[in-house]
PDB file of C-alpha atoms and ligand atoms in Angstrom:
ATOM      1  CA  MET I   1       0.000   0.000   0.000  1.00  0.00           C
ATOM      2  CA  LYS I   2       1.369   3.391  -0.843  1.00  0.00           C
ATOM      3  CA  ASP I   3       1.057   6.276   1.607  1.00  0.00           C
ATOM      4  CA  ARG I   4       2.105   4.104   4.516  1.00  0.00           C
ATOM      5  CA  VAL I   5       3.574   6.402   7.114  1.00  0.00           C
ATOM      6  CA  VAL I   6       3.572   4.152  10.169  1.00  0.00           C
ATOM      7  CA  THR I   7       4.402   0.501  10.661  1.00  0.00           C
ATOM      8  CA  THR I   8       1.501  -1.450  12.018  1.00  0.00           C
ATOM      9  CA  ILE I   9       1.143  -4.858  13.593  1.00  0.00           C
ATOM     10  CA  LYS I  10      -1.940  -7.002  13.261  1.00  0.00           C
ATOM     11  CA  LEU I  11      -2.679  -9.141  16.303  1.00  0.00           C
ATOM     12  CA  TYR I  12      -5.899 -11.197  16.210  1.00  0.00           C
ATOM     13  CA  ASN I  13      -8.402  -8.621  14.971  1.00  0.00           C
ATOM     14  CA  TYR I  14      -6.507  -5.738  16.461  1.00  0.00           C
ATOM     15  CA  LEU I  15      -4.263  -3.249  14.777  1.00  0.00           C
ATOM     16  CA  ILE I  16      -1.341  -1.986  16.841  1.00  0.00           C
ATOM     17  CA  VAL I  17       0.152   1.316  15.730  1.00  0.00           C
ATOM     18  CA  PRO I  18       3.364   2.263  17.527  1.00  0.00           C
ATOM     19  CA  VAL I  19       3.953   5.860  16.511  1.00  0.00           C
ATOM     20  CA  GLN I  20       7.694   6.162  16.006  1.00  0.00           C
ATOM     21  CA  ILE I  21       7.800   9.246  13.842  1.00  0.00           C
ATOM     22  CA  GLU I  22       7.488  12.932  14.515  1.00  0.00           C
ATOM     23  CA  LEU I  23       3.858  13.851  13.858  1.00  0.00           C
ATOM     24  CA  ASP I  24       3.488  16.846  11.615  1.00  0.00           C
ATOM     25  CA  ASP I  25       0.159  17.815  10.119  1.00  0.00           C
ATOM     26  CA  SER I  26       0.417  15.917   6.864  1.00  0.00           C
ATOM     27  CA  THR I  27       1.828  12.848   8.608  1.00  0.00           C
ATOM     28  CA  VAL I  28      -1.060  12.788  11.032  1.00  0.00           C
ATOM     29  CA  GLU I  29      -3.519  13.032   8.145  1.00  0.00           C
ATOM     30  CA  ALA I  30      -1.718  10.289   6.209  1.00  0.00           C
ATOM     31  CA  MET I  31      -1.725   8.131   9.339  1.00  0.00           C
ATOM     32  CA  GLN I  32      -5.472   8.613   9.651  1.00  0.00           C
ATOM     33  CA  ARG I  33      -6.006   7.475   6.044  1.00  0.00           C
ATOM     34  CA  GLN I  34      -3.712   4.513   6.553  1.00  0.00           C
ATOM     35  CA  ILE I  35      -5.438   3.352   9.754  1.00  0.00           C
ATOM     36  CA  LEU I  36      -8.910   3.653   8.244  1.00  0.00           C
ATOM     37  CA  SER I  37      -7.969   1.708   5.128  1.00  0.00           C
ATOM     38  CA  GLU I  38      -6.249  -1.006   7.163  1.00  0.00           C
ATOM     39  CA  ILE I  39      -9.389  -1.335   9.306  1.00  0.00           C
ATOM     40  CA  GLU I  40     -11.330  -2.042   6.170  1.00  0.00           C
ATOM     41  CA  GLU I  41      -8.802  -4.285   4.442  1.00  0.00           C
ATOM     42  CA  LYS I  42      -7.900  -6.401   7.437  1.00  0.00           C
ATOM     43  CA  ALA I  43     -11.300  -6.569   9.165  1.00  0.00           C
ATOM     44  CA  ILE I  44      -9.922  -4.870  12.258  1.00  0.00           C
ATOM     45  CA  GLU I  45     -12.120  -4.594  15.361  1.00  0.00           C
ATOM     46  CA  GLY I  46      -9.866  -2.520  17.567  1.00  0.00           C
ATOM     47  CA  VAL I  47      -7.000  -0.080  17.066  1.00  0.00           C
ATOM     48  CA  ILE I  48      -4.266   0.596  19.594  1.00  0.00           C
ATOM     49  CA  ILE I  49      -2.211   3.720  19.018  1.00  0.00           C
ATOM     50  CA  ASP I  50       0.917   3.674  21.140  1.00  0.00           C
ATOM     51  CA  VAL I  51       2.084   7.253  21.716  1.00  0.00           C
ATOM     52  CA  SER I  52       4.781   6.514  24.293  1.00  0.00           C
ATOM     53  CA  LEU I  53       7.499   7.954  22.054  1.00  0.00           C
ATOM     54  CA  ILE I  54       5.597  11.162  21.371  1.00  0.00           C
ATOM     55  CA  ASP I  55       6.777  14.093  23.444  1.00  0.00           C
ATOM     56  CA  ILE I  56       4.566  16.833  21.993  1.00  0.00           C
ATOM     57  CA  LEU I  57       0.857  16.527  21.207  1.00  0.00           C
ATOM     58  CA  ASP I  58      -0.822  19.804  20.336  1.00  0.00           C
ATOM     59  CA  SER I  59      -4.463  20.681  19.764  1.00  0.00           C
ATOM     60  CA  TYR I  60      -4.544  19.837  16.075  1.00  0.00           C
ATOM     61  CA  ILE I  61      -2.815  16.467  16.451  1.00  0.00           C
ATOM     62  CA  SER I  62      -5.143  15.566  19.331  1.00  0.00           C
ATOM     63  CA  TYR I  63      -8.121  16.605  17.265  1.00  0.00           C
ATOM     64  CA  SER I  64      -6.987  14.422  14.360  1.00  0.00           C
ATOM     65  CA  LEU I  65      -6.465  11.411  16.610  1.00  0.00           C
ATOM     66  CA  SER I  66      -9.882  11.896  18.102  1.00  0.00           C
ATOM     67  CA  GLU I  67     -11.418  12.305  14.646  1.00  0.00           C
ATOM     68  CA  THR I  68      -9.720   9.066  13.570  1.00  0.00           C
ATOM     69  CA  ALA I  69     -11.271   7.297  16.557  1.00  0.00           C
ATOM     70  CA  ILE I  70     -14.737   8.613  15.730  1.00  0.00           C
ATOM     71  CA  MET I  71     -14.416   7.497  12.095  1.00  0.00           C
ATOM     72  CA  ALA I  72     -13.107   4.108  13.219  1.00  0.00           C
ATOM     73  CA  LYS I  73     -16.100   3.792  15.533  1.00  0.00           C
ATOM     74  CA  MET I  74     -18.407   4.315  12.579  1.00  0.00           C
ATOM     75  CA  MET I  75     -16.648   1.383  10.983  1.00  0.00           C
ATOM     76  CA  GLY I  76     -17.361  -0.712  14.067  1.00  0.00           C
ATOM     77  CA  CYS I  77     -13.945  -0.371  15.571  1.00  0.00           C
ATOM     78  CA  ASP I  78     -12.800   0.915  18.988  1.00  0.00           C
ATOM     79  CA  THR I  79      -9.665   3.004  19.441  1.00  0.00           C
ATOM     80  CA  VAL I  80      -7.335   2.967  22.423  1.00  0.00           C
ATOM     81  CA  ILE I  81      -4.423   5.327  22.960  1.00  0.00           C
ATOM     82  CA  CYS I  82      -1.770   3.940  25.236  1.00  0.00           C
ATOM     83  CA  GLY I  83       1.430   5.076  26.845  1.00  0.00           C
ATOM     84  CA  MET I  84       0.838   8.803  26.905  1.00  0.00           C
ATOM     85  CA  GLN I  85       3.726  10.465  28.739  1.00  0.00           C
ATOM     86  CA  PRO I  86       2.587  12.184  31.958  1.00  0.00           C
ATOM     87  CA  HIS I  87       3.830  15.653  30.950  1.00  0.00           C
ATOM     88  CA  VAL I  88       2.052  15.336  27.608  1.00  0.00           C
ATOM     89  CA  ALA I  89      -1.188  14.425  29.397  1.00  0.00           C
ATOM     90  CA  LEU I  90      -0.677  17.318  31.821  1.00  0.00           C
ATOM     91  CA  THR I  91      -0.172  19.783  28.967  1.00  0.00           C
ATOM     92  CA  LEU I  92      -3.284  18.638  27.090  1.00  0.00           C
ATOM     93  CA  ALA I  93      -5.365  18.778  30.259  1.00  0.00           C
ATOM     94  CA  GLN I  94      -4.179  22.307  30.989  1.00  0.00           C
ATOM     95  CA  MET I  95      -5.076  23.373  27.452  1.00  0.00           C
ATOM     96  CA  GLY I  96      -8.548  21.956  27.908  1.00  0.00           C
ATOM     97  CA  VAL I  97      -8.185  19.391  25.120  1.00  0.00           C
ATOM     98  CA  ASN I  98     -10.805  16.696  25.340  1.00  0.00           C
ATOM     99  CA  MET I  99     -10.137  13.736  23.061  1.00  0.00           C
ATOM    100  CA  ARG I 100     -13.609  12.492  22.290  1.00  0.00           C
ATOM    101  CA  GLY I 101     -14.173   8.930  21.192  1.00  0.00           C
ATOM    102  CA  ILE I 102     -10.929   7.607  22.609  1.00  0.00           C
ATOM    103  CA  ILE I 103     -10.266   5.023  25.289  1.00  0.00           C
ATOM    104  CA  PHE I 104      -7.013   5.540  27.214  1.00  0.00           C
ATOM    105  CA  ALA I 105      -4.731   2.853  28.559  1.00  0.00           C
ATOM    106  CA  GLN I 106      -1.403   2.711  30.356  1.00  0.00           C
ATOM    107  CA  ASP I 107       0.386   0.241  28.152  1.00  0.00           C
ATOM    108  CA  LEU I 108      -0.227  -2.343  25.455  1.00  0.00           C
ATOM    109  CA  GLU I 109      -1.417  -4.997  27.862  1.00  0.00           C
ATOM    110  CA  ASP I 110      -3.888  -2.617  29.468  1.00  0.00           C
ATOM    111  CA  ALA I 111      -4.965  -1.471  25.986  1.00  0.00           C
ATOM    112  CA  LEU I 112      -5.714  -5.036  24.880  1.00  0.00           C
ATOM    113  CA  SER I 113      -7.766  -5.796  27.964  1.00  0.00           C
ATOM    114  CA  LYS I 114      -9.713  -2.543  27.572  1.00  0.00           C
ATOM    115  CA  LEU I 115     -10.460  -3.421  23.937  1.00  0.00           C
ATOM    116  CA  VAL I 116     -11.692  -6.876  24.941  1.00  0.00           C
ATOM    117  CA  LYS I 117     -13.947  -5.256  27.559  1.00  0.00           C
ATOM    118  CA  ALA I 118     -15.254  -2.680  25.089  1.00  0.00           C
ATOM    119  CA  ARG I 119     -16.141  -5.542  22.723  1.00  0.00           C
ATOM    120  CA  GLU I 120     -18.017  -7.391  25.477  1.00  0.00           C
ATOM    121  CA  HIS I 121     -20.112  -4.347  26.249  1.00  0.00           C
ATOM    122  CA  SER I 122     -21.088  -3.587  22.679  1.00  0.00           C
TER     123      SER I 122
ATOM    124  CA  MET J   1       2.128  47.197  15.869  1.00  0.00           C
ATOM    125  CA  ARG J   2       4.980  46.227  18.109  1.00  0.00           C
ATOM    126  CA  ASP J   3       8.284  46.168  16.304  1.00  0.00           C
ATOM    127  CA  ILE J   4      10.211  42.950  16.789  1.00  0.00           C
ATOM    128  CA  LYS J   5      13.902  43.171  15.976  1.00  0.00           C
ATOM    129  CA  MET J   6      15.946  40.138  15.154  1.00  0.00           C
ATOM    130  CA  GLU J   7      19.006  41.436  17.019  1.00  0.00           C
ATOM    131  CA  ASP J   8      17.057  41.463  20.281  1.00  0.00           C
ATOM    132  CA  TYR J   9      16.578  37.697  20.132  1.00  0.00           C
ATOM    133  CA  ASP J  10      18.830  34.653  20.508  1.00  0.00           C
ATOM    134  CA  MET J  11      17.176  32.461  17.919  1.00  0.00           C
ATOM    135  CA  LEU J  12      14.925  32.724  14.908  1.00  0.00           C
ATOM    136  CA  VAL J  13      12.893  30.108  13.070  1.00  0.00           C
ATOM    137  CA  LYS J  14      11.290  30.968   9.758  1.00  0.00           C
ATOM    138  CA  ILE J  15       7.886  29.377   9.289  1.00  0.00           C
ATOM    139  CA  ASN J  16       7.376  28.740   5.618  1.00  0.00           C
ATOM    140  CA  ASP J  17       5.988  25.269   5.313  1.00  0.00           C
ATOM    141  CA  GLU J  18       4.334  22.677   7.443  1.00  0.00           C
ATOM    142  CA  ARG J  19       7.555  20.969   8.410  1.00  0.00           C
ATOM    143  CA  ASP J  20       8.810  24.195   9.954  1.00  0.00           C
ATOM    144  CA  ILE J  21       6.218  23.680  12.697  1.00  0.00           C
ATOM    145  CA  VAL J  22       8.144  20.572  13.745  1.00  0.00           C
ATOM    146  CA  VAL J  23      11.474  22.389  13.393  1.00  0.00           C
ATOM    147  CA  ALA J  24      10.232  25.254  15.576  1.00  0.00           C
ATOM    148  CA  ARG J  25       9.026  22.998  18.366  1.00  0.00           C
ATOM    149  CA  GLN J  26      12.248  20.963  18.332  1.00  0.00           C
ATOM    150  CA  MET J  27      14.393  24.100  18.444  1.00  0.00           C
ATOM    151  CA  VAL J  28      12.485  25.662  21.309  1.00  0.00           C
ATOM    152  CA  LYS J  29      12.553  22.355  23.133  1.00  0.00           C
ATOM    153  CA  ASP J  30      16.363  22.275  22.978  1.00  0.00           C
ATOM    154  CA  PHE J  31      16.538  25.935  23.945  1.00  0.00           C
ATOM    155  CA  ALA J  32      14.307  25.433  26.999  1.00  0.00           C
ATOM    156  CA  LYS J  33      16.227  22.315  27.970  1.00  0.00           C
ATOM    157  CA  ARG J  34      19.504  24.231  27.893  1.00  0.00           C
ATOM    158  CA  MET J  35      17.919  26.929  30.054  1.00  0.00           C
ATOM    159  CA  GLY J  36      17.191  24.273  32.658  1.00  0.00           C
ATOM    160  CA  PHE J  37      13.407  24.110  32.534  1.00  0.00           C
ATOM    161  CA  SER J  38      11.672  21.065  34.018  1.00  0.00           C
ATOM    162  CA  LEU J  39      10.432  18.378  31.648  1.00  0.00           C
ATOM    163  CA  ALA J  40       6.817  19.403  32.268  1.00  0.00           C
ATOM    164  CA  ASP J  41       7.596  23.039  31.430  1.00  0.00           C
ATOM    165  CA  ILE J  42       9.654  22.080  28.369  1.00  0.00           C
ATOM    166  CA  THR J  43       6.616  20.184  27.095  1.00  0.00           C
ATOM    167  CA  LYS J  44       4.280  23.121  27.754  1.00  0.00           C
ATOM    168  CA  ILE J  45       6.611  25.609  26.068  1.00  0.00           C
ATOM    169  CA  SER J  46       7.169  23.407  22.996  1.00  0.00           C
ATOM    170  CA  THR J  47       3.450  22.710  22.702  1.00  0.00           C
ATOM    171  CA  ALA J  48       2.730  26.447  22.859  1.00  0.00           C
ATOM    172  CA  VAL J  49       5.257  27.047  20.064  1.00  0.00           C
ATOM    173  CA  SER J  50       3.682  24.283  18.017  1.00  0.00           C
ATOM    174  CA  GLU J  51       0.329  26.110  18.272  1.00  0.00           C
ATOM    175  CA  LEU J  52       1.785  29.508  17.398  1.00  0.00           C
ATOM    176  CA  ALA J  53       3.805  28.147  14.474  1.00  0.00           C
ATOM    177  CA  ARG J  54       0.770  26.339  13.108  1.00  0.00           C
ATOM    178  CA  ASN J  55      -1.325  29.497  13.300  1.00  0.00           C
ATOM    179  CA  ILE J  56       1.350  31.365  11.336  1.00  0.00           C
ATOM    180  CA  PHE J  57       1.499  28.651   8.705  1.00  0.00           C
ATOM    181  CA  ARG J  58      -2.243  28.143   8.499  1.00  0.00           C
ATOM    182  CA  TYR J  59      -3.505  31.718   8.582  1.00  0.00           C
ATOM    183  CA  ALA J  60      -0.619  33.880   7.400  1.00  0.00           C
ATOM    184  CA  GLY J  61       1.277  31.432   5.198  1.00  0.00           C
ATOM    185  CA  SER J  62       4.623  32.493   6.592  1.00  0.00           C
ATOM    186  CA  GLY J  63       6.233  34.319   9.468  1.00  0.00           C
ATOM    187  CA  PHE J  64       8.802  34.018  12.217  1.00  0.00           C
ATOM    188  CA  ILE J  65       9.225  32.572  15.684  1.00  0.00           C
ATOM    189  CA  TYR J  66      11.764  34.481  17.808  1.00  0.00           C
ATOM    190  CA  ILE J  67      13.177  33.009  20.989  1.00  0.00           C
ATOM    191  CA  ARG J  68      15.267  34.552  23.737  1.00  0.00           C
ATOM    192  CA  GLU J  69      16.312  34.130  27.316  1.00  0.00           C
ATOM    193  CA  ASN J  70      15.485  37.000  29.649  1.00  0.00           C
ATOM    194  CA  THR J  71      17.719  37.249  32.647  1.00  0.00           C
ATOM    195  CA  GLY J  72      16.511  39.116  35.672  1.00  0.00           C
ATOM    196  CA  GLU J  73      15.767  37.991  39.155  1.00  0.00           C
ATOM    197  CA  GLU J  74      14.358  34.858  37.591  1.00  0.00           C
ATOM    198  CA  LYS J  75      15.351  33.414  34.242  1.00  0.00           C
ATOM    199  CA  GLU J  76      12.549  33.339  31.712  1.00  0.00           C
ATOM    200  CA  ILE J  77      12.043  32.273  28.131  1.00  0.00           C
ATOM    201  CA  GLU J  78      10.357  34.693  25.764  1.00  0.00           C
ATOM    202  CA  ILE J  79       8.829  33.686  22.472  1.00  0.00           C
ATOM    203  CA  ALA J  80       7.469  36.027  19.823  1.00  0.00           C
ATOM    204  CA  ALA J  81       5.380  34.741  16.902  1.00  0.00           C
ATOM    205  CA  VAL J  82       5.212  37.337  14.171  1.00  0.00           C
ATOM    206  CA  ASP J  83       3.515  37.390  10.785  1.00  0.00           C
ATOM    207  CA  LYS J  84       2.392  39.868   8.185  1.00  0.00           C
ATOM    208  CA  GLY J  85      -0.730  37.904   7.346  1.00  0.00           C
ATOM    209  CA  PRO J  86      -4.425  38.843   7.284  1.00  0.00           C
ATOM    210  CA  GLY J  87      -4.590  39.713  10.983  1.00  0.00           C
ATOM    211  CA  ILE J  88      -7.438  38.855  13.349  1.00  0.00           C
ATOM    212  CA  GLU J  89     -10.677  40.796  13.195  1.00  0.00           C
ATOM    213  CA  ASN J  90     -11.864  40.086  16.714  1.00  0.00           C
ATOM    214  CA  VAL J  91      -8.863  39.349  18.905  1.00  0.00           C
ATOM    215  CA  GLU J  92     -10.920  38.953  22.062  1.00  0.00           C
ATOM    216  CA  ALA J  93     -13.029  36.242  20.463  1.00  0.00           C
ATOM    217  CA  ALA J  94      -9.966  34.522  18.979  1.00  0.00           C
ATOM    218  CA  VAL J  95      -8.351  33.966  22.376  1.00  0.00           C
ATOM    219  CA  GLU J  96     -11.533  32.418  23.782  1.00  0.00           C
ATOM    220  CA  ALA J  97     -11.413  28.630  24.103  1.00  0.00           C
ATOM    221  CA  GLY J  98     -13.373  27.000  21.304  1.00  0.00           C
ATOM    222  CA  PHE J  99     -13.314  29.922  18.869  1.00  0.00           C
ATOM    223  CA  THR J 100     -12.144  28.921  15.421  1.00  0.00           C
ATOM    224  CA  THR J 101     -12.553  29.940  11.813  1.00  0.00           C
ATOM    225  CA  SER J 102     -11.127  26.600  10.652  1.00  0.00           C
ATOM    226  CA  LYS J 103     -13.133  23.549   9.873  1.00  0.00           C
ATOM    227  CA  GLY J 104     -11.723  20.563  11.709  1.00  0.00           C
ATOM    228  CA  SER J 105     -10.167  22.364  14.632  1.00  0.00           C
ATOM    229  CA  LEU J 106     -10.805  22.627  18.315  1.00  0.00           C
ATOM    230  CA  GLY J 107     -10.076  26.343  18.526  1.00  0.00           C
ATOM    231  CA  LEU J 108      -7.877  25.676  21.531  1.00  0.00           C
ATOM    232  CA  GLY J 109      -4.610  27.048  20.152  1.00  0.00           C
ATOM    233  CA  LEU J 110      -4.436  30.598  21.459  1.00  0.00           C
ATOM    234  CA  SER J 111      -6.454  29.928  24.618  1.00  0.00           C
ATOM    235  CA  GLY J 112      -4.245  26.892  25.274  1.00  0.00           C
ATOM    236  CA  VAL J 113      -1.058  28.907  24.778  1.00  0.00           C
ATOM    237  CA  ARG J 114      -2.354  31.477  27.245  1.00  0.00           C
ATOM    238  CA  ARG J 115      -2.972  28.772  29.835  1.00  0.00           C
ATOM    239  CA  LEU J 116       0.379  27.067  29.315  1.00  0.00           C
ATOM    240  CA  MET J 117       2.534  30.174  29.598  1.00  0.00           C
ATOM    241  CA  ASP J 118       2.972  32.772  32.380  1.00  0.00           C
ATOM    242  CA  SER J 119       2.354  35.853  30.280  1.00  0.00           C
ATOM    243  CA  PHE J 120       0.488  36.312  27.020  1.00  0.00           C
ATOM    244  CA  PHE J 121       0.400  39.375  24.789  1.00  0.00           C
ATOM    245  CA  ILE J 122      -1.359  39.599  21.433  1.00  0.00           C
ATOM    246  CA  GLU J 123      -1.639  42.422  18.955  1.00  0.00           C
ATOM    247  CA  SER J 124      -3.252  42.088  15.560  1.00  0.00           C
ATOM    248  CA  GLU J 125      -4.313  44.392  12.805  1.00  0.00           C
ATOM    249  CA  VAL J 126      -6.456  43.389   9.856  1.00  0.00           C
ATOM    250  CA  ASN J 127      -4.367  43.195   6.668  1.00  0.00           C
ATOM    251  CA  ARG J 128      -1.197  43.974   8.595  1.00  0.00           C
ATOM    252  CA  GLY J 129      -0.463  40.938  10.666  1.00  0.00           C
ATOM    253  CA  THR J 130      -0.282  39.453  14.112  1.00  0.00           C
ATOM    254  CA  VAL J 131       2.228  39.470  16.949  1.00  0.00           C
ATOM    255  CA  VAL J 132       1.950  37.086  19.888  1.00  0.00           C
ATOM    256  CA  ILE J 133       4.506  37.335  22.699  1.00  0.00           C
ATOM    257  CA  VAL J 134       4.593  34.829  25.540  1.00  0.00           C
ATOM    258  CA  THR J 135       6.940  34.179  28.427  1.00  0.00           C
ATOM    259  CA  LYS J 136       7.504  31.507  31.026  1.00  0.00           C
ATOM    260  CA  ARG J 137       9.638  31.746  34.158  1.00  0.00           C
ATOM    261  CA  ARG J 138      12.020  29.003  35.104  1.00  0.00           C
ATOM    262  CA  ARG J 139      10.924  27.721  38.446  1.00  0.00           C
ATOM    263  CA  THR J 140      13.590  26.265  40.635  1.00  0.00           C
ATOM    264  CA  PHE J 141      12.451  23.896  43.323  1.00  0.00           C
TER     265      PHE J 141
HETATM  266  N1  ATP Y   1      -1.530  34.378  13.055  1.00  0.00           N
HETATM  267  C1  ATP Y   1      -2.841  34.490  12.783  1.00  0.00           C
HETATM  268  N2  ATP Y   1      -3.273  35.250  11.731  1.00  0.00           N
HETATM  269  C2  ATP Y   1      -4.590  35.373  11.457  1.00  0.00           C
HETATM  270  N3  ATP Y   1      -5.572  34.780  12.164  1.00  0.00           N
HETATM  271  C3  ATP Y   1      -5.226  34.035  13.229  1.00  0.00           C
HETATM  272  C4  ATP Y   1      -3.855  33.843  13.600  1.00  0.00           C
HETATM  273  N4  ATP Y   1      -3.811  33.051  14.705  1.00  0.00           N
HETATM  274  C5  ATP Y   1      -5.098  32.763  15.001  1.00  0.00           C
HETATM  275  N5  ATP Y   1      -5.955  33.328  14.134  1.00  0.00           N
HETATM  276  C6  ATP Y   1      -7.430  33.302  14.187  1.00  0.00           C
HETATM  277  O1  ATP Y   1      -7.829  33.016  15.514  1.00  0.00           O
HETATM  278  C7  ATP Y   1      -8.636  31.841  15.570  1.00  0.00           C
HETATM  279  C8  ATP Y   1      -8.334  31.078  16.834  1.00  0.00           C
HETATM  280  O2  ATP Y   1      -7.010  30.555  16.792  1.00  0.00           O
HETATM  281  P1  ATP Y   1      -6.642  29.254  17.667  1.00  0.00           P
HETATM  282  O3  ATP Y   1      -5.232  28.900  17.408  1.00  0.00           O
HETATM  283  O4  ATP Y   1      -7.060  29.534  19.066  1.00  0.00           O
HETATM  284  O5  ATP Y   1      -7.614  28.139  17.102  1.00  0.00           O
HETATM  285  P2  ATP Y   1      -7.568  27.388  15.691  1.00  0.00           P
HETATM  286  O6  ATP Y   1      -6.269  27.638  15.031  1.00  0.00           O
HETATM  287  O7  ATP Y   1      -8.780  27.806  14.950  1.00  0.00           O
HETATM  288  O8  ATP Y   1      -7.712  25.871  16.103  1.00  0.00           O
HETATM  289  P3  ATP Y   1      -6.576  24.934  16.790  1.00  0.00           P
HETATM  290  O9  ATP Y   1      -5.410  25.818  17.103  1.00  0.00           O
HETATM  291  O10 ATP Y   1      -7.219  24.371  18.019  1.00  0.00           O
HETATM  292  O11 ATP Y   1      -6.268  23.888  15.793  1.00  0.00           O
HETATM  293  C9  ATP Y   1      -8.308  31.077  14.302  1.00  0.00           C
HETATM  294  O12 ATP Y   1      -9.369  30.244  13.902  1.00  0.00           O
HETATM  295  C10 ATP Y   1      -8.037  32.214  13.302  1.00  0.00           C
HETATM  296  O13 ATP Y   1      -9.236  32.710  12.790  1.00  0.00           O
HETATM  297 MG1   MG Y   2      -4.467  27.332  16.082  1.00  0.00          MG
END
């Protein structure tokens, strides 16, 4: 697939996206397109975006991630963000950013169990 | 409009394309680190610069981010975001949380910057441009 900006791992019906690149605006948009098309192609039921390497998340990037989650939800897929660094979370909270549509988890393991739970409840 | 002179600052980043937003936040991050800011404050300062640089790119097309260290009783970082773009018609509304003229935005840039930094100054004139100046003190504890 062209336009792949992030490496992804498929595990069961889950798509794990460890973000290992600096997110600029076009990258974040390309990542959104990539995730949505992989959901469709690979029959994904849950997406885990690992942001543990990200040290700056601003309002636009947060908005795009949240928009991705809402679109994924419309495709029957839950989205979990895991590993957010504490100072990144603190900064977003102080700015008043509210990431709608997203489930948060501490790490991959926590993310997987939250996805399983979200599936059970839906 | 306030006159910002290059020679008064320690560092300058030209914002011309989208990737310059990343360059600006990386440069300010290193600058704040060298000044001895805490990790939490470095993150706040770099996030604020990311917002200001994006506004320059998105609304004015191009402009500059100036950075300097102010020494006084307490060290502080000062950042000026300057452009000669379209300006802001209603500045008061623009700094309110949730105000945006962009589709697909939270409108939390300027209000967020104001919350993240210690001081916030904005001046804008329609068809002339916008100047935003923010500072943050280095807390030592
Ligand atoms: N440098 C600028 N030149 C002209 N207009 C600006 C500039 N910066 C901000 N604005 C105006 O002020 C509004 C509010 O800006 P702010 O950064 O708070 O939110 P946003 O850019 O719309 O959304 P977000 O930053 O959350 O993605 C913008 O929608 C725009 O109309
Ligand atoms: Mg903005």
